[in-house]
Tab-separated table of N, CA and C in Angstrom:
chain	number	residue	atom	x	y	z
E	288	MET	N	-101.564	53.695	38.650
E	288	MET	CA	-100.280	53.531	39.281
E	288	MET	C	-99.910	54.836	39.990
E	289	ILE	N	-99.245	54.699	41.132
E	289	ILE	CA	-98.809	55.867	41.894
E	289	ILE	C	-97.380	56.217	41.501
E	290	HIS	N	-97.161	57.481	41.192
E	290	HIS	CA	-95.810	57.955	40.884
E	290	HIS	C	-95.055	58.273	42.177
E	291	HIS	N	-95.689	59.045	43.073
E	291	HIS	CA	-95.111	59.347	44.383
E	291	HIS	C	-96.207	59.874	45.300
E	292	ILE	N	-95.884	59.947	46.602
E	292	ILE	CA	-96.827	60.455	47.598
E	292	ILE	C	-96.106	61.503	48.440
E	293	ASN	N	-96.700	62.696	48.525
E	293	ASN	CA	-96.145	63.788	49.341
E	293	ASN	C	-96.950	63.914	50.632
E	294	PHE	N	-96.248	64.165	51.719
E	294	PHE	CA	-96.862	64.426	53.018
E	294	PHE	C	-96.379	65.794	53.489
E	295	ARG	N	-97.293	66.557	54.108
E	295	ARG	CA	-96.910	67.865	54.647
E	295	ARG	C	-97.724	68.121	55.908
E	296	VAL	N	-97.038	68.585	56.936
E	296	VAL	CA	-97.709	68.922	58.189
E	296	VAL	C	-97.041	70.164	58.768
E	297	ILE	N	-97.850	71.017	59.362
E	297	ILE	CA	-97.350	72.262	59.942
E	297	ILE	C	-97.451	72.174	61.460
E	298	ALA	N	-96.347	72.519	62.127
E	298	ALA	CA	-96.322	72.596	63.590
E	298	ALA	C	-96.259	74.068	63.978
E	299	HIS	N	-97.307	74.535	64.606
E	299	HIS	CA	-97.368	75.928	65.043
E	299	HIS	C	-96.598	76.098	66.347
E	300	ALA	N	-96.347	77.336	66.723
E	300	ALA	CA	-95.544	77.644	67.911
E	300	ALA	C	-96.127	77.025	69.178
E	301	THR	N	-97.433	76.886	69.224
E	301	THR	CA	-98.085	76.354	70.423
E	301	THR	C	-98.078	74.832	70.490
E	302	GLU	N	-97.599	74.176	69.439
E	302	GLU	CA	-97.624	72.715	69.387
E	302	GLU	C	-96.272	72.116	69.757
E	303	ASP	N	-96.342	70.926	70.322
E	303	ASP	CA	-95.146	70.156	70.636
E	303	ASP	C	-94.635	69.541	69.335
E	304	LEU	N	-93.438	69.921	68.938
E	304	LEU	CA	-92.873	69.442	67.672
E	304	LEU	C	-92.732	67.922	67.648
E	305	SER	N	-92.410	67.318	68.777
E	305	SER	CA	-92.264	65.856	68.803
E	305	SER	C	-93.606	65.166	68.587
E	306	GLY	N	-94.697	65.774	69.055
E	306	GLY	CA	-96.030	65.210	68.824
E	306	GLY	C	-96.418	65.263	67.357
E	307	VAL	N	-96.105	66.366	66.714
E	307	VAL	CA	-96.385	66.505	65.282
E	307	VAL	C	-95.512	65.531	64.493
E	308	ASP	N	-94.268	65.384	64.920
E	308	ASP	CA	-93.343	64.447	64.284
E	308	ASP	C	-93.868	63.013	64.389
E	309	SER	N	-94.371	62.639	65.563
E	309	SER	CA	-94.891	61.274	65.723
E	309	SER	C	-96.164	61.063	64.909
E	310	ALA	N	-96.964	62.120	64.724
E	310	ALA	CA	-98.160	62.010	63.880
E	310	ALA	C	-97.761	61.722	62.432
E	311	LEU	N	-96.714	62.392	61.948
E	311	LEU	CA	-96.231	62.129	60.592
E	311	LEU	C	-95.632	60.727	60.500
E	312	ASP	N	-94.907	60.325	61.535
E	312	ASP	CA	-94.319	58.980	61.564
E	312	ASP	C	-95.381	57.891	61.494
E	313	PHE	N	-96.567	58.165	62.050
E	313	PHE	CA	-97.675	57.208	61.992
E	313	PHE	C	-97.977	56.815	60.547
E	314	PHE	N	-97.857	57.768	59.627
E	314	PHE	CA	-98.102	57.501	58.211
E	314	PHE	C	-96.897	56.875	57.519
E	315	LEU	N	-95.710	57.311	57.880
E	315	LEU	CA	-94.507	56.906	57.154
E	315	LEU	C	-93.954	55.551	57.579
E	316	ALA	N	-93.934	55.284	58.876
E	316	ALA	CA	-93.279	54.072	59.385
E	316	ALA	C	-93.790	52.783	58.742
E	317	PRO	N	-95.104	52.615	58.548
E	317	PRO	CA	-95.573	51.366	57.937
E	317	PRO	C	-95.167	51.205	56.465
E	318	CYS	N	-94.696	52.272	55.855
E	318	CYS	CA	-94.379	52.258	54.423
E	318	CYS	C	-92.921	51.928	54.135
E	319	LEU	N	-92.105	51.878	55.154
E	319	LEU	CA	-90.667	51.731	54.951
E	319	LEU	C	-90.217	50.283	55.043
E	320	SER	N	-89.144	50.000	54.344
E	320	SER	CA	-88.500	48.698	54.480
E	320	SER	C	-87.518	48.796	55.648
E	321	PRO	N	-87.054	47.665	56.177
E	321	PRO	CA	-86.141	47.704	57.325
E	321	PRO	C	-84.867	48.517	57.083
E	322	LYS	N	-84.415	48.593	55.848
E	322	LYS	CA	-83.175	49.334	55.572
E	322	LYS	C	-83.395	50.841	55.420
E	323	ASP	N	-84.646	51.276	55.302
E	323	ASP	CA	-84.946	52.701	55.172
E	323	ASP	C	-84.880	53.385	56.530
E	324	ASN	N	-84.501	54.661	56.509
E	324	ASN	CA	-84.408	55.450	57.727
E	324	ASN	C	-85.479	56.532	57.697
E	325	LEU	N	-86.324	56.534	58.704
E	325	LEU	CA	-87.427	57.486	58.787
E	325	LEU	C	-86.935	58.931	58.765
E	326	THR	N	-85.862	59.204	59.459
E	326	THR	CA	-85.323	60.564	59.535
E	326	THR	C	-84.846	61.060	58.175
E	327	ASP	N	-84.298	60.171	57.362
E	327	ASP	CA	-83.812	60.562	56.038
E	327	ASP	C	-84.940	60.988	55.104
E	328	LEU	N	-86.145	60.497	55.351
E	328	LEU	CA	-87.287	60.819	54.496
E	328	LEU	C	-87.828	62.220	54.736
E	329	LYS	N	-87.668	62.710	55.948
E	329	LYS	CA	-88.331	63.947	56.352
E	329	LYS	C	-87.421	65.162	56.211
E	330	GLU	N	-88.060	66.272	55.894
E	330	GLU	CA	-87.367	67.556	55.810
E	330	GLU	C	-88.187	68.567	56.605
E	331	THR	N	-87.515	69.395	57.362
E	331	THR	CA	-88.200	70.417	58.152
E	331	THR	C	-87.725	71.798	57.722
E	332	ILE	N	-88.688	72.662	57.468
E	332	ILE	CA	-88.417	74.052	57.117
E	332	ILE	C	-88.937	74.909	58.263
E	333	GLU	N	-88.110	75.821	58.737
E	333	GLU	CA	-88.529	76.740	59.792
E	333	GLU	C	-88.856	78.084	59.162
E	334	THR	N	-90.001	78.625	59.554
E	334	THR	CA	-90.434	79.913	59.032
E	334	THR	C	-91.160	80.662	60.143
E	335	GLU	N	-91.745	81.789	59.817
E	335	GLU	CA	-92.466	82.580	60.804
E	335	GLU	C	-93.886	82.823	60.338
E	336	GLY	N	-94.800	82.803	61.304
E	336	GLY	CA	-96.196	83.083	61.029
E	336	GLY	C	-96.543	84.496	61.452
E	337	HIS	N	-97.832	84.723	61.707
E	337	HIS	CA	-98.282	86.027	62.193
E	337	HIS	C	-97.581	86.351	63.504
E	338	PHE	N	-97.293	87.583	63.706
E	338	PHE	CA	-96.646	88.059	64.933
E	338	PHE	C	-95.289	87.389	65.161
E	339	ASN	N	-94.654	86.969	64.067
E	339	ASN	CA	-93.323	86.343	64.104
E	339	ASN	C	-93.269	85.047	64.907
E	340	ASN	N	-94.401	84.365	65.026
E	340	ASN	CA	-94.420	83.074	65.714
E	340	ASN	C	-93.709	82.035	64.862
E	341	PRO	N	-92.861	81.206	65.473
E	341	PRO	CA	-92.159	80.187	64.686
E	341	PRO	C	-93.110	79.088	64.202
E	342	ILE	N	-92.895	78.669	62.985
E	342	ILE	CA	-93.668	77.583	62.378
E	342	ILE	C	-92.675	76.602	61.775
E	343	HIS	N	-92.926	75.317	61.992
E	343	HIS	CA	-92.114	74.262	61.388
E	343	HIS	C	-92.986	73.519	60.382
E	344	ILE	N	-92.518	73.430	59.154
E	344	ILE	CA	-93.230	72.691	58.113
E	344	ILE	C	-92.431	71.426	57.835
E	345	GLN	N	-93.043	70.287	58.122
E	345	GLN	CA	-92.386	69.007	57.868
E	345	GLN	C	-92.966	68.405	56.599
E	346	THR	N	-92.077	67.910	55.755
E	346	THR	CA	-92.501	67.251	54.524
E	346	THR	C	-91.777	65.921	54.388
E	347	ALA	N	-92.380	65.047	53.614
E	347	ALA	CA	-91.763	63.765	53.285
E	347	ALA	C	-92.340	63.315	51.955
E	348	VAL	N	-91.556	62.541	51.215
E	348	VAL	CA	-92.001	62.021	49.921
E	348	VAL	C	-91.686	60.534	49.858
E	349	LEU	N	-92.700	59.747	49.491
E	349	LEU	CA	-92.486	58.331	49.200
E	349	LEU	C	-92.382	58.208	47.689
E	350	LYS	N	-91.240	57.726	47.210
E	350	LYS	CA	-91.016	57.613	45.769
E	350	LYS	C	-90.959	56.168	45.292
E	351	LYS	N	-90.580	55.273	46.182
E	351	LYS	CA	-90.434	53.875	45.783
E	351	LYS	C	-91.801	53.222	45.630
E	352	LYS	N	-91.931	52.412	44.599
E	352	LYS	CA	-93.193	51.743	44.320
E	352	LYS	C	-93.659	50.918	45.518
E	353	GLY	N	-92.721	50.208	46.152
E	353	GLY	CA	-93.070	49.380	47.306
E	353	GLY	C	-93.594	50.198	48.469
E	354	ALA	N	-92.979	51.345	48.725
E	354	ALA	CA	-93.419	52.220	49.814
E	354	ALA	C	-94.807	52.784	49.523
E	355	CYS	N	-95.056	53.156	48.276
E	355	CYS	CA	-96.377	53.671	47.894
E	355	CYS	C	-97.442	52.589	48.051
E	356	SER	N	-97.118	51.372	47.661
E	356	SER	CA	-98.051	50.248	47.824
E	356	SER	C	-98.338	49.991	49.294
E	357	LYS	N	-97.311	50.103	50.129
E	357	LYS	CA	-97.506	49.903	51.570
E	357	LYS	C	-98.401	50.990	52.156
E	358	PHE	N	-98.297	52.223	51.631
E	358	PHE	CA	-99.190	53.277	52.109
E	358	PHE	C	-100.635	52.943	51.768
E	359	VAL	N	-100.881	52.474	50.556
E	359	VAL	CA	-102.246	52.107	50.155
E	359	VAL	C	-102.772	51.008	51.074
E	360	GLN	N	-101.948	50.018	51.365
E	360	GLN	CA	-102.349	48.932	52.261
E	360	GLN	C	-102.640	49.473	53.663
E	361	PHE	N	-101.761	50.338	54.163
E	361	PHE	CA	-101.952	50.978	55.468
E	361	PHE	C	-103.280	51.735	55.489
E	362	PHE	N	-103.550	52.479	54.421
E	362	PHE	CA	-104.787	53.239	54.309
E	362	PHE	C	-105.996	52.308	54.394
E	363	LYS	N	-105.996	51.253	53.590
E	363	LYS	CA	-107.136	50.328	53.549
E	363	LYS	C	-107.363	49.637	54.890
E	364	GLU	N	-106.292	49.341	55.602
E	364	GLU	CA	-106.412	48.649	56.886
E	364	GLU	C	-106.876	49.569	58.010
E	365	ASN	N	-106.703	50.867	57.864
E	365	ASN	CA	-106.956	51.788	58.972
E	365	ASN	C	-108.091	52.780	58.764
E	366	ILE	N	-108.607	52.898	57.551
E	366	ILE	CA	-109.655	53.883	57.296
E	366	ILE	C	-111.003	53.347	57.789
E	367	SER	N	-111.804	54.218	58.368
E	367	SER	CA	-113.132	53.802	58.837
E	367	SER	C	-114.102	53.748	57.654
E	368	GLU	N	-115.179	53.018	57.838
E	368	GLU	CA	-116.209	52.945	56.789
E	368	GLU	C	-116.817	54.323	56.531
E	369	ASP	N	-117.001	55.109	57.588
E	369	ASP	CA	-117.567	56.456	57.425
E	369	ASP	C	-116.652	57.337	56.579
E	370	ASP	N	-115.348	57.289	56.867
E	370	ASP	CA	-114.403	58.086	56.087
E	370	ASP	C	-114.281	57.569	54.660
E	371	LEU	N	-114.378	56.267	54.488
E	371	LEU	CA	-114.330	55.696	53.143
E	371	LEU	C	-115.536	56.159	52.326
E	372	GLU	N	-116.677	56.275	52.970
E	372	GLU	CA	-117.872	56.773	52.288
E	372	GLU	C	-117.686	58.234	51.870
E	373	ILE	N	-117.076	59.034	52.728
E	373	ILE	CA	-116.768	60.433	52.382
E	373	ILE	C	-115.851	60.466	51.164
E	374	LEU	N	-114.853	59.609	51.170
E	374	LEU	CA	-113.910	59.547	50.052
E	374	LEU	C	-114.622	59.177	48.756
E	375	ARG	N	-115.529	58.221	48.831
E	375	ARG	CA	-116.291	57.818	47.635
E	375	ARG	C	-117.074	58.998	47.066
E	376	GLU	N	-117.708	59.748	47.952
E	376	GLU	CA	-118.531	60.879	47.515
E	376	GLU	C	-117.689	62.021	46.943
E	377	GLN	N	-116.501	62.230	47.512
E	377	GLN	CA	-115.697	63.391	47.151
E	377	GLN	C	-114.572	63.093	46.165
E	378	MET	N	-114.414	61.859	45.755
E	378	MET	CA	-113.285	61.491	44.900
E	378	MET	C	-113.122	62.406	43.690
E	379	PRO	N	-114.167	62.719	42.940
E	379	PRO	CA	-113.952	63.582	41.766
E	379	PRO	C	-113.384	64.960	42.119
E	380	GLU	N	-113.774	65.507	43.276
E	380	GLU	CA	-113.267	66.817	43.684
E	380	GLU	C	-111.848	66.737	44.242
E	381	ARG	N	-111.444	65.580	44.700
E	381	ARG	CA	-110.115	65.410	45.303
E	381	ARG	C	-109.034	65.117	44.261
E	382	LEU	N	-109.423	64.805	43.048
E	382	LEU	CA	-108.476	64.508	41.965
E	382	LEU	C	-108.442	65.698	41.009
E	383	ASP	N	-107.284	66.361	40.929
E	383	ASP	CA	-107.195	67.543	40.070
E	383	ASP	C	-106.757	67.174	38.647
E	384	ASP	N	-106.679	68.189	37.791
E	384	ASP	CA	-106.339	67.961	36.383
E	384	ASP	C	-104.896	67.524	36.178
E	385	ASP	N	-104.041	67.750	37.181
E	385	ASP	CA	-102.651	67.284	37.103
E	385	ASP	C	-102.496	65.885	37.685
E	386	LEU	N	-103.625	65.246	37.987
E	386	LEU	CA	-103.692	63.873	38.503
E	386	LEU	C	-103.110	63.750	39.907
E	387	ASN	N	-103.283	64.799	40.702
E	387	ASN	CA	-102.942	64.760	42.122
E	387	ASN	C	-104.216	64.453	42.896
E	388	PHE	N	-104.141	63.462	43.775
E	388	PHE	CA	-105.272	63.072	44.613
E	388	PHE	C	-104.976	63.548	46.032
E	389	TYR	N	-105.855	64.400	46.573
E	389	TYR	CA	-105.608	65.074	47.846
E	389	TYR	C	-106.456	64.495	48.976
E	390	MET	N	-105.804	64.333	50.136
E	390	MET	CA	-106.499	63.917	51.349
E	390	MET	C	-105.910	64.698	52.523
E	391	ARG	N	-106.744	64.936	53.536
E	391	ARG	CA	-106.294	65.570	54.781
E	391	ARG	C	-106.676	64.647	55.931
E	392	PHE	N	-105.716	64.474	56.845
E	392	PHE	CA	-105.955	63.621	57.996
E	392	PHE	C	-105.682	64.394	59.276
E	393	SER	N	-106.428	64.079	60.306
E	393	SER	CA	-106.299	64.739	61.598
E	393	SER	C	-104.938	64.464	62.224
E	394	LYS	N	-104.240	65.538	62.610
E	394	LYS	CA	-102.956	65.391	63.315
E	394	LYS	C	-103.169	64.741	64.674
E	395	GLN	N	-104.209	65.173	65.380
E	395	GLN	CA	-104.454	64.651	66.718
E	395	GLN	C	-104.772	63.158	66.669
E	396	ALA	N	-105.595	62.748	65.711
E	396	ALA	CA	-105.922	61.325	65.583
E	396	ALA	C	-104.675	60.526	65.220
E	397	ALA	N	-103.860	61.043	64.315
E	397	ALA	CA	-102.636	60.337	63.906
E	397	ALA	C	-101.676	60.184	65.079
E	398	ALA	N	-101.558	61.218	65.906
E	398	ALA	CA	-100.686	61.136	67.082
E	398	ALA	C	-101.181	60.063	68.048
E	399	ALA	N	-102.488	59.799	68.014
E	399	ALA	CA	-103.083	58.758	68.859
E	399	ALA	C	-103.133	57.404	68.151
E	400	GLY	N	-102.562	57.325	66.943
E	400	GLY	CA	-102.519	56.064	66.215
E	400	GLY	C	-103.785	55.724	65.457
E	401	LYS	N	-104.529	56.763	65.038
E	401	LYS	CA	-105.771	56.532	64.289
E	401	LYS	C	-105.758	57.336	62.998
E	402	LEU	N	-106.391	56.774	61.984
E	402	LEU	CA	-106.506	57.426	60.685
E	402	LEU	C	-107.892	58.045	60.593
E	403	LYS	N	-107.961	59.377	60.470
E	403	LYS	CA	-109.241	60.073	60.451
E	403	LYS	C	-109.177	61.250	59.500
E	404	PHE	N	-110.123	61.285	58.542
E	404	PHE	CA	-110.223	62.426	57.641
E	404	PHE	C	-110.579	63.683	58.422
E	405	THR	N	-110.172	64.825	57.884
E	405	THR	CA	-110.573	66.107	58.441
E	405	THR	C	-110.676	67.119	57.306
E	406	GLU	N	-111.478	68.130	57.519
E	406	GLU	CA	-111.560	69.260	56.593
E	406	GLU	C	-110.760	70.440	57.134
E	407	SER	N	-110.236	70.290	58.333
E	407	SER	CA	-109.478	71.345	58.999
E	407	SER	C	-108.165	71.618	58.273
E	408	SER	N	-107.679	72.843	58.414
E	408	SER	CA	-106.364	73.169	57.859
E	408	SER	C	-105.251	72.703	58.797
E	409	ASP	N	-105.597	72.357	60.033
E	409	ASP	CA	-104.645	71.826	61.008
E	409	ASP	C	-104.593	70.311	60.821
E	410	ALA	N	-103.877	69.891	59.775
E	410	ALA	CA	-103.963	68.503	59.327
E	410	ALA	C	-102.634	68.017	58.764
E	411	ILE	N	-102.601	66.732	58.500
E	411	ILE	CA	-101.525	66.149	57.706
E	411	ILE	C	-102.069	66.078	56.284
E	412	PHE	N	-101.410	66.779	55.387
E	412	PHE	CA	-101.843	66.844	53.995
E	412	PHE	C	-101.127	65.752	53.211
E	413	VAL	N	-101.898	64.986	52.463
E	413	VAL	CA	-101.332	63.907	51.655
E	413	VAL	C	-101.724	64.163	50.206
E	414	ARG	N	-100.717	64.161	49.343
E	414	ARG	CA	-100.957	64.348	47.902
E	414	ARG	C	-100.381	63.137	47.179
E	415	VAL	N	-101.267	62.383	46.540
E	415	VAL	CA	-100.872	61.177	45.810
E	415	VAL	C	-100.846	61.516	44.326
E	416	LYS	N	-99.681	61.421	43.716
E	416	LYS	CA	-99.534	61.708	42.286
E	416	LYS	C	-99.824	60.431	41.514
E	417	ILE	N	-100.879	60.461	40.710
E	417	ILE	CA	-101.287	59.315	39.902
E	417	ILE	C	-100.631	59.434	38.534
E	418	GLU	N	-100.211	58.302	38.018
E	418	GLU	CA	-99.499	58.262	36.743
E	418	GLU	C	-100.338	57.486	35.727
E	419	THR	N	-100.614	58.113	34.596
E	419	THR	CA	-101.265	57.419	33.479
E	419	THR	C	-100.544	57.803	32.190
E	420	TYR	N	-100.628	56.939	31.230
E	420	TYR	CA	-100.026	57.194	29.912
E	420	TYR	C	-101.082	56.964	28.853
E	421	PRO	N	-101.447	57.931	28.067
E	421	PRO	CA	-101.099	59.340	28.248
E	421	PRO	C	-101.817	59.897	29.477
E	422	LYS	N	-101.372	61.071	29.907
E	422	LYS	CA	-101.960	61.717	31.082
E	422	LYS	C	-103.446	61.942	30.836
E	423	SER	N	-104.280	61.411	31.746
E	423	SER	CA	-105.716	61.491	31.526
E	423	SER	C	-106.466	61.385	32.852
E	424	TRP	N	-107.294	62.396	33.149
E	424	TRP	CA	-108.111	62.358	34.350
E	424	TRP	C	-109.073	61.178	34.275
E	425	GLU	N	-109.591	60.906	33.082
E	425	GLU	CA	-110.552	59.818	32.912
E	425	GLU	C	-109.926	58.456	33.221
E	426	LYS	N	-108.631	58.308	32.987
E	426	LYS	CA	-107.937	57.061	33.332
E	426	LYS	C	-107.519	57.051	34.802
E	427	ALA	N	-107.197	58.220	35.345
E	427	ALA	CA	-106.733	58.304	36.735
E	427	ALA	C	-107.865	58.041	37.725
E	428	GLY	N	-109.072	58.484	37.408
E	428	GLY	CA	-110.211	58.283	38.313
E	428	GLY	C	-110.410	56.827	38.701
E	429	PRO	N	-110.507	55.917	37.733
E	429	PRO	CA	-110.651	54.501	38.083
E	429	PRO	C	-109.456	53.934	38.859
E	430	ILE	N	-108.261	54.457	38.614
E	430	ILE	CA	-107.082	54.005	39.366
E	430	ILE	C	-107.235	54.392	40.835
E	431	VAL	N	-107.639	55.632	41.088
E	431	VAL	CA	-107.861	56.088	42.467
E	431	VAL	C	-108.950	55.250	43.126
E	432	GLU	N	-110.036	55.013	42.397
E	432	GLU	CA	-111.134	54.215	42.948
E	432	GLU	C	-110.662	52.820	43.340
E	433	GLU	N	-109.851	52.213	42.497
E	433	GLU	CA	-109.355	50.869	42.791
E	433	GLU	C	-108.352	50.882	43.950
E	434	LEU	N	-107.409	51.809	43.923
E	434	LEU	CA	-106.376	51.859	44.962
E	434	LEU	C	-106.949	52.130	46.344
E	435	PHE	N	-107.845	53.101	46.431
E	435	PHE	CA	-108.310	53.562	47.735
E	435	PHE	C	-109.719	53.090	48.085
E	436	GLY	N	-110.258	52.153	47.329
E	436	GLY	CA	-111.541	51.559	47.686
E	436	GLY	C	-112.726	52.468	47.498
E	437	CYS	N	-112.670	53.321	46.490
E	437	CYS	CA	-113.752	54.286	46.263
E	437	CYS	C	-114.873	53.728	45.400
E	438	LYS	N	-114.808	52.464	45.034
E	438	LYS	CA	-115.834	51.895	44.140
E	438	LYS	C	-117.124	51.666	44.872
């Protein structure tokens, strides 16, 4: 079972903030019910990088069970077979001892309406918190495999 899903994306000074925003919306919009507001989900923090360049960090959290289920469905409908194979191979390394399952997706692909894994740090970071009782990596692994098609 999923407890919540965190999204984080960084917009550097050289990037169009609206493009980064639409890339994040690509992930969030399919997960919302008609009464939910996309803007209410997102939070933006402004900070500075090297040489005092402005950086915007956008975050969002899906907490509702229905929204988390919709994300899983969105993932299954949009992930390529090649990326799914990568996920199958890397699943044990992507699930930490606190039962967080980590994925990175290309910002550029998301802005173009495509779901694509990346190893780049210039990405949309997704952290899926898995819930088991009692807390157990051995129980969380099969849950991740079932939810995200890693079997």
